[in-house]
Tab-separated table of C-alpha atoms and ligand atoms in Angstrom:
chain	number	residue	atom	x	y	z
A	1	MET	CA	-9.126	20.612	-12.782
A	2	ALA	CA	-11.305	16.673	-13.287
A	3	LEU	CA	-7.983	14.526	-12.830
A	4	ARG	CA	-5.522	14.582	-10.003
A	5	ILE	CA	-2.663	12.174	-10.562
A	6	GLY	CA	-0.747	10.547	-7.666
A	7	LEU	CA	2.777	9.113	-7.073
A	8	GLY	CA	3.586	6.838	-3.536
A	9	THR	CA	6.328	4.248	-2.823
A	10	ASP	CA	7.657	2.799	0.088
A	11	LEU	CA	10.126	0.272	1.652
A	12	HIS	CA	10.537	-1.477	4.519
A	13	ARG	CA	13.197	-3.945	6.081
A	14	LEU	CA	12.772	-7.531	6.506
A	15	GLU	CA	12.995	-9.571	9.746
A	16	GLU	CA	12.441	-12.285	11.071
A	17	GLY	CA	9.557	-13.300	12.861
A	18	ILE	CA	6.800	-10.642	11.090
A	19	PRO	CA	4.336	-12.208	9.691
A	20	LEU	CA	4.568	-10.831	5.651
A	21	VAL	CA	1.310	-8.425	5.142
A	22	LEU	CA	1.130	-7.205	1.519
A	23	GLY	CA	-2.307	-5.689	0.182
A	24	GLY	CA	-4.088	-6.664	3.253
A	25	VAL	CA	-2.890	-10.372	2.936
A	26	THR	CA	-1.100	-12.262	5.304
A	27	ILE	CA	1.043	-13.969	3.102
A	28	PRO	CA	2.983	-17.038	4.387
A	29	TRP	CA	6.549	-17.259	5.040
A	30	HIS	CA	9.243	-16.734	7.858
A	31	LYS	CA	10.307	-12.778	7.448
A	32	GLY	CA	7.773	-9.637	7.299
A	33	PRO	CA	8.284	-5.357	7.607
A	34	ALA	CA	9.366	-4.512	11.104
A	35	GLY	CA	7.122	-1.444	11.266
A	36	HIS	CA	5.289	0.473	13.288
A	37	SER	CA	1.708	-0.526	12.043
A	38	ASP	CA	1.532	-3.603	10.724
A	39	GLY	CA	4.065	-2.633	7.645
A	40	ASP	CA	1.842	-3.337	5.670
A	41	ALA	CA	4.341	-1.501	2.521
A	42	VAL	CA	0.701	-1.790	-0.300
A	43	VAL	CA	-0.970	0.453	2.118
A	44	HIS	CA	1.241	2.895	2.881
A	45	ALA	CA	2.624	3.300	-0.948
A	46	LEU	CA	-1.350	3.052	-2.439
A	47	ILE	CA	-1.923	5.772	0.285
A	48	ASP	CA	0.016	8.586	-0.040
A	49	ALA	CA	-0.411	8.171	-4.307
A	50	LEU	CA	-4.420	8.886	-3.024
A	51	LEU	CA	-3.442	11.911	-0.503
A	52	GLY	CA	-0.688	12.972	-3.102
A	53	ALA	CA	-3.098	13.470	-5.931
A	54	ALA	CA	-5.301	15.066	-3.946
A	55	ALA	CA	-2.920	17.159	-2.575
A	56	LEU	CA	-3.227	16.506	1.478
A	57	ARG	CA	-0.319	15.773	2.351
A	58	ASP	CA	1.682	12.039	3.497
A	59	ILE	CA	0.864	9.174	5.602
A	60	GLY	CA	3.082	9.764	8.678
A	61	PHE	CA	1.308	13.310	8.839
A	62	HIS	CA	-2.453	11.166	9.252
A	63	PHE	CA	-0.714	8.707	10.867
A	64	PRO	CA	1.503	10.140	13.104
A	65	ASP	CA	4.576	6.672	13.739
A	66	HIS	CA	5.250	8.675	16.519
A	67	ASP	CA	1.378	8.292	17.760
A	68	PRO	CA	0.779	5.109	20.036
A	69	ALA	CA	-2.359	4.476	18.830
A	70	TYR	CA	-0.810	2.776	15.003
A	71	GLN	CA	1.151	0.778	16.869
A	72	GLY	CA	0.312	-2.416	14.589
A	73	ALA	CA	-2.333	-1.118	12.856
A	74	SER	CA	-4.480	-2.929	10.659
A	75	SER	CA	-2.994	-0.395	7.696
A	76	ILE	CA	-5.655	-1.692	5.364
A	77	SER	CA	-8.741	0.812	8.470
A	78	LEU	CA	-6.029	3.278	7.656
A	79	LEU	CA	-6.932	2.972	3.339
A	80	ARG	CA	-10.103	3.031	4.150
A	81	GLU	CA	-10.352	6.596	6.445
A	82	VAL	CA	-7.734	7.982	3.904
A	83	HIS	CA	-10.384	7.182	1.348
A	84	PHE	CA	-12.864	8.359	2.696
A	85	LEU	CA	-11.543	11.770	3.397
A	86	LEU	CA	-10.994	12.141	0.056
A	87	LYS	CA	-14.084	11.395	-0.849
A	88	SER	CA	-14.268	14.529	2.340
A	89	HIS	CA	-12.388	16.566	-0.463
A	90	GLY	CA	-15.303	15.574	-3.549
A	91	TRP	CA	-12.969	13.121	-5.158
A	92	GLN	CA	-13.179	9.293	-6.512
A	93	LEU	CA	-10.161	7.207	-6.995
A	94	VAL	CA	-10.492	5.865	-11.516
A	95	ASN	CA	-7.518	3.648	-11.334
A	96	ALA	CA	-4.324	2.742	-8.771
A	97	ASP	CA	-1.133	0.779	-10.235
A	98	VAL	CA	1.420	-0.855	-7.226
A	99	VAL	CA	4.423	-2.301	-7.939
A	100	ILE	CA	6.069	-5.158	-5.502
A	101	HIS	CA	9.684	-5.320	-5.605
A	102	LEU	CA	10.301	-8.658	-3.551
A	103	GLN	CA	12.649	-11.692	-4.218
A	104	ALA	CA	10.715	-13.917	-2.388
A	105	PRO	CA	8.160	-15.472	-1.854
A	106	LYS	CA	6.092	-15.483	-6.032
A	107	LEU	CA	2.714	-13.331	-5.134
A	108	MET	CA	0.952	-14.678	-8.029
A	109	PRO	CA	-1.142	-16.219	-5.617
A	110	PHE	CA	-2.217	-13.865	-3.580
A	111	ILE	CA	-2.938	-11.185	-5.962
A	112	SER	CA	-5.840	-10.981	-6.629
A	113	ASP	CA	-6.846	-11.775	-2.911
A	114	MET	CA	-4.596	-8.254	-2.947
A	115	GLN	CA	-6.705	-6.757	-5.150
A	116	GLN	CA	-10.796	-7.407	-3.565
A	117	LYS	CA	-9.216	-6.475	0.176
A	118	LEU	CA	-8.243	-3.321	-1.525
A	119	ALA	CA	-10.855	-2.316	-3.714
A	120	GLU	CA	-13.259	-3.573	-0.617
A	121	ALA	CA	-11.141	-0.857	1.525
A	122	LEU	CA	-11.373	1.542	-1.242
A	123	GLU	CA	-15.039	1.062	-2.379
A	124	THR	CA	-14.503	0.069	-5.934
A	125	THR	CA	-14.179	-3.141	-7.862
A	126	PRO	CA	-10.652	-5.335	-7.819
A	127	GLU	CA	-10.082	-4.682	-11.433
A	128	CYS	CA	-9.891	-0.651	-10.661
A	129	ILE	CA	-6.662	-1.826	-8.820
A	130	SER	CA	-3.857	-3.295	-10.763
A	131	ILE	CA	-1.132	-5.160	-8.479
A	132	LYS	CA	2.653	-6.120	-10.087
A	133	ALA	CA	5.738	-8.151	-8.560
A	134	LYS	CA	9.210	-8.001	-9.697
A	135	THR	CA	12.262	-9.495	-7.999
A	136	GLY	CA	15.021	-8.068	-7.590
A	137	GLU	CA	17.147	-9.452	-9.070
A	138	LYS	CA	19.154	-10.680	-6.051
A	139	ILE	CA	20.899	-7.937	-6.080
A	140	GLY	CA	21.031	-4.706	-3.223
A	141	PRO	CA	18.108	-5.035	-0.275
A	142	VAL	CA	15.815	-6.503	-2.008
A	143	GLY	CA	17.286	-9.118	-4.615
A	144	GLU	CA	18.819	-10.370	-0.913
A	145	GLU	CA	15.745	-10.408	0.729
A	146	ARG	CA	16.028	-7.989	3.264
A	147	ALA	CA	13.584	-4.654	3.085
A	148	VAL	CA	10.129	-5.339	0.512
A	149	GLU	CA	9.179	-1.992	-2.104
A	150	VAL	CA	6.345	-0.895	-3.437
A	151	CYS	CA	5.187	1.859	-5.238
A	152	ALA	CA	1.807	2.947	-6.276
A	153	VAL	CA	0.376	5.656	-8.646
A	154	CYS	CA	-3.358	6.201	-8.881
A	155	LEU	CA	-5.601	8.679	-10.566
A	156	LEU	CA	-8.519	10.188	-8.996
A	157	GLU	CA	-11.374	12.200	-10.439
A	158	ARG	CA	-13.678	14.831	-9.063
A	159	SER	CA	-16.738	12.378	-7.769
B	201	MG	MG1	5.467	2.238	5.709
C-alpha cells in the first residue's frame, strides 16, 4: 500500500512557572505543561500520528518516560529521531494537520514559527504542516486553563 494515515493525541496538565513549549516554540506565558520531557504536546501528538501511520507502535514505546535519558528532553529532537526511523522504513510525510486546544494565550502569532520548526525536523516545507488553534470555550480542563490537548493526523507515502 502506497499511502498510510495516522492519528495521534496528547494532553498535558498546565502548571504555574513551567515554560510553555508547543511545536518547538517557547511561548511567553505563566503556565506550561507538566511532563517528563519539555511537555510539547504538539510534537508528542504528531509523533504518535507518524508512528501510527507506519504501525511502529507509539511514543512511549520508543521514548519511555521512566528512562532518565528523556528527562527534560527536547521533543523536537525526538521528532527528528522518529523522522529518521520512518525514512529507514521507507516512509515519507505527505502532510500533517494538527489541532491545538488551549484556552490562553492566543497562538496565532506563533503558528508560522511552529510550522517552520516542525517542517525542519521532518525535512519538509511548512506548507505540509497545518496547525490550527481552538479554545475550550471556558469549560472543561482546556477551557479552565488546566490542560492543553492536541490532536494530529498525518499521511505517509512510500518513498
Ligand atoms: Mg506528552
